[in-house]
Amino acid sequence: MRDLFQYVPGNSLIHRLNPVTKIFLTVVICVAAFITDRIPYLLFLLCVDLGIGFAAGVPRKALGILKGLLRIAVFLFVLQALVVRRGTPVFWIFTDTGLVTASKVVLRLIVVCMPLAMVLAVTRISDLANALVQVLHLPYKYAFTLTTAIRFIPQFLEEMGGIMEAQTARGVEFDTKNAFRKLGLMLPLCAPLLISSVRRSEATAVAAEVRGFRLRTRASGYKQYPFAPADLAVLLFSVLLIAGAVLI
Amino acid sequence: MIRIESFSFTYEGEKAPALEDITLRVEEGGFAGIIGPAGAGKTTLARAVSGIIPHHYPGDYYGRILVGGLDPVDTSLTDLSRIVGMVFQDVESQIVSSVVEDELLYGLENFGVPHEEIPERLETALRQAGIENLRERSIASLSGGQRQKVAIASIIALRPRVLILDEPTGELDPVSSRQIFAMLKTLNEAYGITVIVIEQKIMLLSEFARQLIVLSRGKIAYQGPAREVLSHADELLQLGVNCPRVARLSMLLSERLGKPLPVCVNLDESEAQVRGCLHD
Ligand SMILES: Nc1ncnc2c1ncn2[C@@H]1O[C@H](COP(=O)(O)OP(=O)(O)OP(=O)(O)O)[C@@H](O)[C@H]1O
Ligand SMILES: [Mg+2]
């Protein structure tokens, strides 16, 4: 869980894509998932997600993310299937419409979340920020805020894990199987953790300022982010994905 | 290079001052070490010199500080940071990138170092910090000590005229700590960079720093050339600062032999002194 959002160094075709292209592809997959209303197409999109993970040389990561999402998905599936009361009953109190709708909701969730998490695994945070600034002309202030927030996720989880371990050692039942009980134990920890995060982000802002944060302009970046033929290929692929979602 | 005159500072909302009546000077090209027990005000002093106080920490500010002729109170933090580079005590909060190389690039890019000069600066800083092999690594995968070296490298790449390091070896093993100090010595001697280092390892400070400043409860307890300060071993111990064994040995010898001996600050000197005494 902790290293779910961490960058995995590599030199695959996916790694070398322009960061803006990667974000674009992610957005396209999300849009396609919401346009289409067919389960086979959603399954196809899921394969695309996994294919990207394998092509980027991070299959373990892709499967790890999938596994994490599946846990939430099961819960959501049951909930959704129970809520939808239309259609004919097929099994106990579940109806056919309910099961179909629930499958779609769950598949969409997975298809949308996977590339979001994977972008971070195959893109350096600073490349993301620089490309947003250079190519999309986003003001650097916002790019910095965004990337700092992303950087804090694993740190936050790490601290949370540390506290939970320490509490478990003192006999607090964090290792309980009961999810609700676990959540109840974790919630009170959030406030102190958030406070320390805010404090740390203030310190980061100061550290950035004494390293010339305010002097940074669009021309500051040392690395350039030109679009390559591979980016064009991804663009074409994106058009096909959307077209498929609309037509199929 | 750095002049502090009757400086006192109380953080907003605190009753007691964190620093009280501090007067000191560090010459251009000097190498000063600051030591003192926890809460003595070492970090506060570093913040004041780098201008983070008063720009980011409000409070009662008395006295006057000059850094390279600039007064932090009416100089912007950005302008001041062109002269002063600071390595923070909490390394984690200093890091802004996910990959080592990017972390070093960050300051270089911001301060507008010409792009053709950047590769050389990058490589030199990595080499000086002894982390050439970590260049492409993700920072999340590094140990605490390695991250500390990355933070140091990212500041020395900027070649500031004044370098302030707040406990830069806190997470390092003895060998790496010594390497870092050797690097500071090189920067100090070869490039004339003024170095101020806050450090708990007294042995390293006494060996490398030419000037020692002992802080205790917000005040300067002792300051002066390293040897002079270390001759107050008993008083230092009462403040919670250990003297290196070689220095204590010198004093023990001079006490036993009943004649004044110079205080040693490293093993070689100590060996020579002991041999000399045995010879007599
Ligand atoms: N941001 C702050 N707000 C209020 N008080 C502070 C703040 N930072 C430090 N202090 C107080 O100022 C005093 C000196 O703290 P400082 O951090 O300078 O000590 P230090 O010598 O660096 O200690 P350490 O060895 O633990 O790093 C302490 O009493 C501390 O509680
Ligand atoms: Mg401190």
Coordinates of C-alpha atoms and ligand atoms in Angstrom, one line a residue:
Chain A
M1 CA 0.0 0.0 0.0
R2 CA 2.7 2.4 1.0
D3 CA 4.6 2.3 -2.3
L4 CA 1.5 2.3 -4.4
F5 CA 2.1 5.8 -5.6
Q6 CA 5.8 5.7 -5.8
Y7 CA 7.8 6.3 -9.0
V8 CA 9.5 3.1 -10.4
P9 CA 12.6 4.2 -12.4
G10 CA 12.7 2.7 -15.8
N11 CA 13.3 3.4 -19.5
S12 CA 10.3 1.7 -21.2
L13 CA 8.4 3.3 -24.1
I14 CA 5.7 4.4 -21.6
H15 CA 8.3 6.0 -19.3
R16 CA 9.7 8.0 -22.2
L17 CA 6.3 9.3 -23.4
N18 CA 5.8 13.0 -22.8
P19 CA 4.2 13.4 -19.4
V20 CA 1.4 15.5 -20.9
T21 CA 0.7 12.5 -23.3
K22 CA 0.4 10.2 -20.3
I23 CA -2.0 12.5 -18.5
F24 CA -4.0 12.9 -21.8
L25 CA -4.2 9.1 -22.2
T26 CA -5.4 8.8 -18.6
V27 CA -8.1 11.3 -19.1
V28 CA -9.1 9.6 -22.4
I29 CA -9.5 6.3 -20.7
C30 CA -11.7 7.9 -18.0
V31 CA -13.9 9.6 -20.6
A32 CA -14.2 6.4 -22.6
A33 CA -15.2 4.5 -19.5
F34 CA -18.0 6.9 -18.8
I35 CA -19.2 7.1 -22.4
T36 CA -19.6 3.4 -23.0
D37 CA -22.4 1.4 -21.5
R38 CA -21.2 -2.1 -22.4
I39 CA -19.5 -4.5 -20.1
P40 CA -17.3 -6.1 -22.8
Y41 CA -15.9 -2.7 -23.7
L42 CA -15.2 -1.9 -20.1
L43 CA -13.4 -5.2 -19.9
F44 CA -11.4 -4.3 -22.9
L45 CA -10.5 -1.0 -21.3
L46 CA -9.3 -2.9 -18.2
C47 CA -7.1 -5.0 -20.6
V48 CA -5.7 -1.7 -22.0
D49 CA -4.9 -0.6 -18.4
L50 CA -3.1 -3.8 -17.7
G51 CA -1.4 -3.8 -21.1
I52 CA 0.0 -0.3 -20.3
G53 CA 1.3 -1.6 -16.9
F54 CA 3.0 -4.6 -18.6
A55 CA 4.4 -2.4 -21.4
A56 CA 5.8 0.0 -18.8
G57 CA 7.6 -2.9 -17.1
V58 CA 5.7 -2.5 -13.9
P59 CA 3.3 -5.6 -14.0
R60 CA 3.6 -6.2 -10.3
K61 CA 2.6 -2.7 -9.6
A62 CA -0.4 -2.9 -12.0
L63 CA -1.6 -6.1 -10.5
G64 CA -1.0 -4.7 -7.0
I65 CA -3.2 -1.7 -7.8
L66 CA -5.8 -4.0 -9.3
K67 CA -5.8 -6.1 -6.1
G68 CA -6.2 -3.1 -3.9
L69 CA -9.1 -1.8 -6.0
L70 CA -10.8 -5.2 -6.1
R71 CA -11.2 -5.1 -2.3
I72 CA -13.1 -1.8 -2.5
A73 CA -14.9 -3.1 -5.6
V74 CA -16.4 -6.2 -3.8
F75 CA -17.9 -4.0 -1.1
L76 CA -19.2 -1.5 -3.7
F77 CA -20.6 -4.3 -5.9
V78 CA -22.7 -5.8 -3.1
L79 CA -23.9 -2.4 -2.0
Q80 CA -24.9 -1.4 -5.5
A81 CA -26.6 -4.7 -6.3
L82 CA -28.7 -4.4 -3.1
V83 CA -29.7 -0.9 -3.9
V84 CA -31.0 -1.5 -7.4
R85 CA -34.4 -3.2 -7.0
R86 CA -35.6 -3.2 -10.6
G87 CA -35.5 -6.3 -12.8
T88 CA -36.2 -10.0 -12.1
P89 CA -34.8 -11.7 -9.1
V90 CA -32.1 -14.2 -10.0
F91 CA -30.4 -15.2 -6.7
W92 CA -31.7 -14.6 -3.2
I93 CA -32.6 -10.9 -3.2
F94 CA -30.4 -9.8 -6.1
T95 CA -32.0 -8.9 -9.5
D96 CA -30.5 -9.2 -12.9
T97 CA -30.6 -5.4 -13.5
G98 CA -28.9 -4.9 -10.1
L99 CA -26.1 -7.3 -10.9
V100 CA -25.5 -5.7 -14.3
T101 CA -25.5 -2.1 -13.0
A102 CA -23.3 -3.1 -10.1
S103 CA -20.8 -4.7 -12.5
K104 CA -20.6 -1.6 -14.6
V105 CA -20.1 0.7 -11.6
V106 CA -17.3 -1.5 -10.3
L107 CA -15.6 -1.9 -13.6
R108 CA -15.7 1.8 -14.3
L109 CA -14.2 2.5 -10.9
I110 CA -11.3 0.1 -11.6
V111 CA -10.8 1.2 -15.2
V112 CA -10.6 4.9 -14.1
C113 CA -8.5 4.5 -11.0
M114 CA -5.8 2.2 -12.4
P115 CA -4.2 4.6 -14.9
L116 CA -4.4 7.5 -12.4
A117 CA -2.3 5.5 -10.0
M118 CA 0.0 4.2 -12.8
V119 CA 0.8 7.6 -14.2
L120 CA 2.6 8.3 -10.9
A121 CA 4.5 5.0 -11.1
V122 CA 6.0 5.7 -14.5
T123 CA 6.4 9.5 -14.4
R124 CA 8.9 11.5 -12.3
I125 CA 7.0 14.1 -10.3
S126 CA 9.2 16.9 -11.4
D127 CA 8.7 15.9 -15.1
L128 CA 5.0 16.1 -14.5
A129 CA 5.3 19.5 -13.0
N130 CA 7.8 20.8 -15.6
A131 CA 5.7 19.5 -18.5
L132 CA 2.5 21.0 -17.2
V133 CA 4.3 24.3 -16.9
Q134 CA 6.1 24.2 -20.2
V135 CA 3.6 22.6 -22.4
L136 CA 0.2 23.4 -20.9
H137 CA 1.4 26.8 -19.5
L138 CA 0.1 26.0 -16.0
P139 CA 1.4 28.6 -13.5
Y140 CA 4.3 26.9 -11.6
K141 CA 2.7 27.7 -8.2
Y142 CA -0.1 25.3 -9.0
A143 CA 2.1 22.7 -10.5
F144 CA 4.2 22.8 -7.3
T145 CA 1.1 22.5 -5.1
L146 CA -0.1 19.5 -7.0
T147 CA 3.2 17.7 -7.0
T148 CA 3.8 18.4 -3.3
A149 CA 0.4 17.0 -2.5
I150 CA 1.2 13.8 -4.5
R151 CA 4.5 13.5 -2.8
F152 CA 2.9 13.6 0.6
I153 CA 0.6 10.6 0.0
P154 CA 3.2 7.9 0.5
Q155 CA 4.7 9.9 3.4
F156 CA 1.3 10.1 5.0
L157 CA 0.7 6.4 4.6
E158 CA 4.2 5.7 6.0
E159 CA 3.6 7.7 9.1
M160 CA 0.2 6.1 9.5
G161 CA 1.7 2.7 9.2
G162 CA 4.4 3.6 11.7
I163 CA 1.9 4.8 14.3
M164 CA -0.3 1.7 13.8
E165 CA 2.6 -0.6 14.3
A166 CA 3.6 1.2 17.5
Q167 CA 0.0 1.0 18.7
T168 CA -0.3 -2.6 17.8
A169 CA 2.8 -3.3 19.8
R170 CA 1.1 -1.7 22.8
G171 CA -1.9 -3.9 22.4
V172 CA -4.3 -1.8 20.3
E173 CA -6.1 -4.2 18.0
F174 CA -5.2 -2.7 14.6
D175 CA -4.7 -6.2 13.3
T176 CA -8.4 -6.9 13.7
K177 CA -10.3 -8.5 10.8
N178 CA -13.3 -6.3 11.4
A179 CA -13.0 -3.5 8.9
F180 CA -15.4 -1.2 10.7
R181 CA -13.6 -1.6 14.0
K182 CA -10.3 -1.0 12.3
L183 CA -11.7 2.2 10.7
G184 CA -12.9 3.3 14.1
L185 CA -9.4 2.9 15.5
M186 CA -7.8 4.7 12.6
L187 CA -10.0 7.8 12.5
P188 CA -8.7 9.4 15.7
L189 CA -5.2 9.1 14.3
C190 CA -6.0 11.3 11.3
A191 CA -6.2 14.6 13.1
P192 CA -2.6 14.5 14.5
L193 CA -1.3 13.1 11.2
L194 CA -3.0 15.9 9.2
I195 CA -1.5 18.5 11.6
S196 CA 2.0 17.2 11.2
S197 CA 1.4 17.0 7.4
V198 CA 0.4 20.6 7.2
R199 CA 3.4 21.6 9.3
R200 CA 5.7 19.6 7.1
S201 CA 4.2 21.1 3.9
E202 CA 4.9 24.6 5.4
A203 CA 8.5 23.6 6.0
T204 CA 8.7 22.3 2.4
A205 CA 7.4 25.6 1.1
V206 CA 10.1 27.4 3.1
A207 CA 12.8 25.0 1.8
A208 CA 11.6 25.6 -1.8
E209 CA 11.6 29.3 -1.3
V210 CA 15.3 29.4 -0.1
R211 CA 16.1 27.4 -3.2
G212 CA 14.7 30.0 -5.6
F213 CA 11.1 29.0 -5.9
R214 CA 10.0 32.5 -6.6
L215 CA 12.5 32.9 -9.4
R216 CA 11.2 30.0 -11.4
T217 CA 9.7 30.8 -14.8
R218 CA 8.5 28.7 -17.7
A219 CA 12.0 28.9 -19.2
S220 CA 13.8 27.6 -16.0
G221 CA 13.4 23.9 -16.8
Y222 CA 16.6 22.2 -17.9
K223 CA 14.9 19.3 -19.5
Q224 CA 12.7 19.9 -22.6
Y225 CA 9.5 18.0 -23.3
P226 CA 9.1 17.8 -27.1
F227 CA 6.4 15.6 -28.6
A228 CA 7.8 12.5 -30.3
P229 CA 6.3 10.0 -32.9
A230 CA 5.3 7.8 -30.0
D231 CA 3.2 10.6 -28.5
L232 CA 1.4 10.9 -31.9
A233 CA 0.8 7.2 -31.9
V234 CA -0.8 7.4 -28.4
L235 CA -2.9 10.3 -29.6
L236 CA -4.2 8.2 -32.5
F237 CA -4.9 5.3 -30.1
S238 CA -6.8 7.7 -27.9
V239 CA -9.1 8.8 -30.7
L240 CA -9.8 5.1 -31.4
L241 CA -10.6 4.5 -27.8
I242 CA -13.1 7.3 -27.7
A243 CA -14.6 6.3 -31.1
G244 CA -14.9 2.7 -29.8
A245 CA -16.7 3.9 -26.7
V246 CA -19.2 5.9 -28.8
L247 CA -19.8 3.4 -31.5
I248 CA -19.7 0.0 -29.8
Chain B
M1 CA 30.9 37.6 6.5
I2 CA 28.4 37.1 9.3
R3 CA 27.9 39.6 12.1
I4 CA 25.4 39.2 14.8
E5 CA 25.0 41.9 17.4
S6 CA 23.0 41.6 20.6
F7 CA 20.4 39.5 18.9
S8 CA 17.4 38.1 20.7
F9 CA 14.4 36.4 19.4
T10 CA 11.2 35.1 20.9
Y11 CA 8.8 33.0 18.8
E12 CA 5.3 34.4 18.7
G13 CA 3.2 33.0 21.5
E14 CA 6.2 31.8 23.5
K15 CA 7.1 33.5 26.8
A16 CA 10.8 32.7 27.0
P17 CA 13.2 33.9 24.3
A18 CA 14.6 31.1 22.1
L19 CA 17.8 33.2 21.7
E20 CA 19.0 35.9 24.0
D21 CA 21.7 38.5 23.5
I22 CA 23.7 36.6 20.9
T23 CA 26.8 38.4 19.6
L24 CA 29.2 36.7 17.3
R25 CA 31.1 37.0 14.1
V26 CA 32.2 34.5 11.5
E27 CA 34.8 35.8 9.1
E28 CA 34.7 35.2 5.3
G29 CA 36.1 31.8 4.6
G30 CA 35.6 30.7 8.3
F31 CA 34.5 27.3 9.5
A32 CA 32.3 27.6 12.6
G33 CA 30.8 24.8 14.6
I34 CA 27.7 25.2 16.8
I35 CA 27.0 22.8 19.6
G36 CA 24.6 22.6 22.5
P37 CA 21.9 20.4 24.1
A38 CA 18.5 19.9 22.6
G39 CA 16.4 23.1 22.7
A40 CA 19.4 25.3 23.1
G41 CA 18.4 27.4 20.1
K42 CA 20.8 26.1 17.5
T43 CA 18.1 25.7 14.8
T44 CA 16.7 29.1 15.7
L45 CA 20.1 30.7 15.1
A46 CA 20.4 29.0 11.8
R47 CA 17.0 30.2 10.8
A48 CA 17.9 33.8 11.8
V49 CA 21.1 33.8 9.7
S50 CA 19.4 32.3 6.7
G51 CA 16.5 34.9 7.0
I52 CA 13.8 32.3 7.5
I53 CA 13.4 34.2 10.8
P54 CA 11.8 36.8 10.6
H55 CA 10.3 36.1 7.1
H56 CA 8.5 32.9 8.0
Y57 CA 8.5 32.9 11.8
P58 CA 7.0 36.0 13.4
G59 CA 8.1 37.0 16.9
D60 CA 10.0 39.6 18.9
Y61 CA 13.2 40.4 17.1
Y62 CA 15.9 42.5 18.7
G63 CA 19.5 43.3 17.7
R64 CA 21.0 43.2 14.3
I65 CA 22.3 40.5 11.9
L66 CA 24.4 41.1 8.8
V67 CA 25.1 38.4 6.3
G68 CA 27.5 39.4 3.5
G69 CA 26.5 43.0 4.2
L70 CA 22.7 42.3 3.9
D71 CA 20.3 42.6 6.8
P72 CA 17.8 39.6 6.6
V73 CA 15.1 41.9 8.0
D74 CA 14.9 44.1 4.9
T75 CA 16.2 41.7 2.3
S76 CA 13.9 39.2 0.6
L77 CA 14.4 35.6 1.3
T78 CA 15.1 34.9 -2.4
D79 CA 17.8 37.5 -2.5
L80 CA 19.4 36.3 0.7
S81 CA 19.3 32.7 -0.6
R82 CA 21.6 33.6 -3.4
I83 CA 24.3 34.1 -0.8
V84 CA 23.2 31.6 1.9
G85 CA 22.5 27.9 1.3
M86 CA 20.9 26.0 4.1
V87 CA 20.5 22.2 4.8
F88 CA 17.6 21.7 7.1
Q89 CA 17.5 19.5 10.2
D90 CA 14.4 17.8 8.9
V91 CA 15.7 16.5 5.6
E92 CA 12.3 15.1 4.7
S93 CA 10.7 18.5 4.4
Q94 CA 13.5 19.8 2.3
I95 CA 13.0 17.3 -0.6
V96 CA 10.8 18.4 -3.4
S97 CA 11.4 15.7 -6.1
S98 CA 11.0 12.0 -6.6
V99 CA 14.4 11.3 -8.2
V100 CA 17.8 12.3 -6.9
E101 CA 18.9 14.0 -10.1
D102 CA 15.8 16.2 -10.1
E103 CA 16.4 17.2 -6.6
L104 CA 19.8 18.7 -7.5
L105 CA 18.4 20.3 -10.7
Y106 CA 15.7 22.1 -8.8
G107 CA 17.8 24.9 -7.3
L108 CA 20.1 25.1 -10.3
E109 CA 17.1 25.7 -12.6
N110 CA 15.5 28.2 -10.3
F111 CA 18.6 30.3 -9.8
G112 CA 19.0 30.4 -13.6
V113 CA 22.4 28.7 -13.8
P114 CA 23.2 28.6 -17.5
H115 CA 22.0 25.3 -19.0
E116 CA 25.4 24.4 -20.5
E117 CA 26.9 24.7 -17.0
I118 CA 24.4 22.4 -15.3
P119 CA 25.8 18.9 -16.1
E120 CA 29.1 19.8 -14.6
R121 CA 27.6 21.3 -11.5
L122 CA 25.4 18.3 -11.1
E123 CA 28.2 15.8 -11.4
T124 CA 30.6 17.7 -9.1
A125 CA 28.0 18.0 -6.4
L126 CA 27.1 14.3 -6.6
R127 CA 30.8 13.3 -6.4
Q128 CA 31.5 15.6 -3.5
A129 CA 28.6 14.2 -1.5
G130 CA 29.7 10.7 -2.5
I131 CA 26.4 9.7 -4.2
E132 CA 27.3 9.4 -7.9
N133 CA 25.8 5.9 -7.9
L134 CA 22.4 7.2 -6.6
R135 CA 21.8 9.7 -9.5
E136 CA 18.8 7.9 -11.1
R137 CA 17.4 6.4 -7.9
S138 CA 13.9 7.3 -6.6
I139 CA 14.3 9.2 -3.4
A140 CA 11.6 7.1 -1.7
S141 CA 13.8 4.1 -2.0
L142 CA 16.8 5.6 -0.2
S143 CA 17.8 5.3 3.5
G144 CA 17.7 8.2 5.9
G145 CA 21.5 8.7 5.6
Q146 CA 21.4 8.6 1.8
R147 CA 18.6 11.2 1.7
Q148 CA 20.7 13.4 4.0
K149 CA 23.5 13.3 1.5
V150 CA 21.1 14.1 -1.3
A151 CA 19.9 17.2 0.6
I152 CA 23.5 18.3 1.1
A153 CA 24.4 17.7 -2.5
S154 CA 21.3 19.8 -3.7
I155 CA 22.6 22.7 -1.7
I156 CA 26.3 22.5 -2.5
A157 CA 25.4 22.3 -6.2
L158 CA 24.3 26.0 -5.8
R159 CA 27.7 27.0 -4.6
P160 CA 26.5 29.5 -2.0
R161 CA 29.0 31.9 -0.3
V162 CA 27.7 30.8 3.1
L163 CA 26.7 27.2 3.8
I164 CA 24.7 26.5 6.9
L165 CA 24.0 22.8 7.8
D166 CA 21.7 21.9 10.7
E167 CA 22.8 18.5 12.0
P168 CA 23.8 17.2 8.6
T169 CA 25.1 13.9 10.0
G170 CA 22.2 13.1 12.3
E171 CA 21.4 9.9 10.4
L172 CA 24.8 9.0 9.1
D173 CA 27.2 6.4 10.3
P174 CA 30.7 7.4 11.6
V175 CA 32.4 6.8 8.2
S176 CA 29.9 8.8 6.2
S177 CA 29.8 11.6 8.8
R178 CA 33.6 12.0 8.5
Q179 CA 33.2 12.0 4.7
I180 CA 30.7 14.9 4.9
F181 CA 33.1 16.9 7.1
A182 CA 36.0 16.2 4.8
M183 CA 33.8 17.5 2.0
L184 CA 33.0 20.6 4.0
K185 CA 36.6 21.2 4.6
T186 CA 37.4 20.9 0.9
L187 CA 34.6 23.4 0.0
N188 CA 35.8 25.7 2.7
E189 CA 39.5 25.6 1.6
A190 CA 39.2 25.2 -2.1
Y191 CA 36.3 27.5 -2.8
G192 CA 36.5 29.8 0.2
I193 CA 32.9 29.0 1.2
T194 CA 32.1 30.1 4.7
V195 CA 30.8 27.0 6.6
I196 CA 28.6 27.0 9.7
V197 CA 27.6 23.6 10.9
I198 CA 25.4 22.5 13.8
E199 CA 26.6 19.2 15.0
Q200 CA 26.3 16.9 18.0
K201 CA 29.4 14.9 17.3
I202 CA 31.9 17.0 19.2
M203 CA 34.9 15.0 18.0
L204 CA 34.2 15.9 14.4
L205 CA 33.5 19.6 15.3
S206 CA 36.7 20.0 17.3
E207 CA 38.7 18.4 14.5
F208 CA 37.3 20.4 11.6
A209 CA 35.8 23.6 12.9
R210 CA 38.2 26.5 13.6
Q211 CA 35.7 28.3 15.7
L212 CA 33.3 26.8 18.2
I213 CA 30.1 28.3 19.6
V214 CA 28.5 26.5 22.5
L215 CA 24.8 27.4 23.0
S216 CA 22.9 26.7 26.2
R217 CA 19.3 27.8 26.9
G218 CA 19.4 30.4 24.2
K219 CA 22.6 32.0 25.2
I220 CA 26.2 31.7 24.2
A221 CA 28.0 29.8 26.9
Y222 CA 31.4 29.7 25.2
Q223 CA 32.8 30.8 21.9
G224 CA 36.3 31.1 20.4
P225 CA 38.9 28.9 18.7
A226 CA 38.1 25.2 19.1
R227 CA 41.1 24.5 21.5
E228 CA 40.2 27.3 23.8
V229 CA 36.6 26.3 24.1
L230 CA 37.5 22.6 24.7
S231 CA 39.7 23.6 27.6
H232 CA 36.5 24.1 29.6
A233 CA 35.8 20.4 29.6
D234 CA 34.1 20.2 33.1
E235 CA 31.9 23.2 32.5
L236 CA 30.9 21.9 29.1
L237 CA 29.9 18.5 30.6
Q238 CA 27.7 20.3 33.0
L239 CA 25.9 22.0 30.1
G240 CA 25.4 18.5 28.6
V241 CA 28.2 18.8 26.0
N242 CA 30.8 16.0 26.1
C243 CA 34.4 16.9 25.3
P244 CA 36.3 14.6 23.0
R245 CA 38.5 12.1 24.7
V246 CA 41.7 13.4 23.2
A247 CA 41.0 16.8 24.6
R248 CA 40.2 15.4 28.1
L249 CA 43.4 13.3 27.9
S250 CA 45.4 16.5 27.3
M251 CA 43.9 18.2 30.3
L252 CA 44.4 15.1 32.5
L253 CA 48.0 15.0 31.4
S254 CA 48.6 18.6 32.1
E255 CA 47.0 18.3 35.5
R256 CA 49.0 15.2 36.5
L257 CA 52.3 16.6 35.2
G258 CA 51.6 20.0 36.7
K259 CA 52.5 21.8 33.5
P260 CA 50.3 23.5 30.9
L261 CA 49.8 21.5 27.7
P262 CA 48.0 22.5 24.5
V263 CA 44.5 20.8 24.0
C264 CA 44.5 18.2 21.3
V265 CA 41.7 18.0 18.8
N266 CA 42.5 14.9 16.9
L267 CA 44.2 11.5 17.3
D268 CA 47.5 12.3 15.6
E269 CA 48.1 15.3 17.8
S270 CA 47.1 13.3 20.8
E271 CA 49.5 10.5 19.9
A272 CA 52.4 13.0 19.5
Q273 CA 51.6 14.6 22.8
V274 CA 51.5 11.4 24.7
R275 CA 54.7 10.2 23.1
G276 CA 56.3 13.6 24.0
C277 CA 55.2 13.2 27.7
L278 CA 56.5 9.7 27.9
H279 CA 59.8 10.8 26.4
D280 CA 60.2 13.5 29.0
Ligands
LIG1 N1 8.4 27.2 15.5 C1 8.5 27.4 16.8 N2 7.5 28.0 17.5 C2 7.7 28.2 18.8 N3 8.7 27.8 19.6 C3 9.8 27.2 18.9 C4 9.7 27.0 17.5 N4 10.8 26.4 17.1 C5 11.6 26.2 18.2 N5 10.9 26.7 19.3 C6 11.5 26.8 20.7 O1 12.7 27.5 20.7 C7 13.6 26.9 21.5 C8 14.9 26.5 20.8 O2 14.6 25.6 19.7 P1 15.6 25.1 18.6 O3 14.8 24.3 17.6 O4 16.3 26.3 18.1 O5 16.6 24.2 19.4 P2 17.8 23.3 18.9 O6 19.0 23.7 19.7 O7 17.8 23.3 17.4 O8 17.3 21.8 19.4 P3 17.5 20.4 18.8 O9 18.9 19.9 19.2 O10 16.5 19.6 19.4 O11 17.4 20.5 17.3 C9 12.9 25.6 22.1 O12 12.5 25.9 23.4 C10 11.8 25.4 21.2 O13 10.7 24.9 21.9
MG2 MG 17.7 21.9 16.0

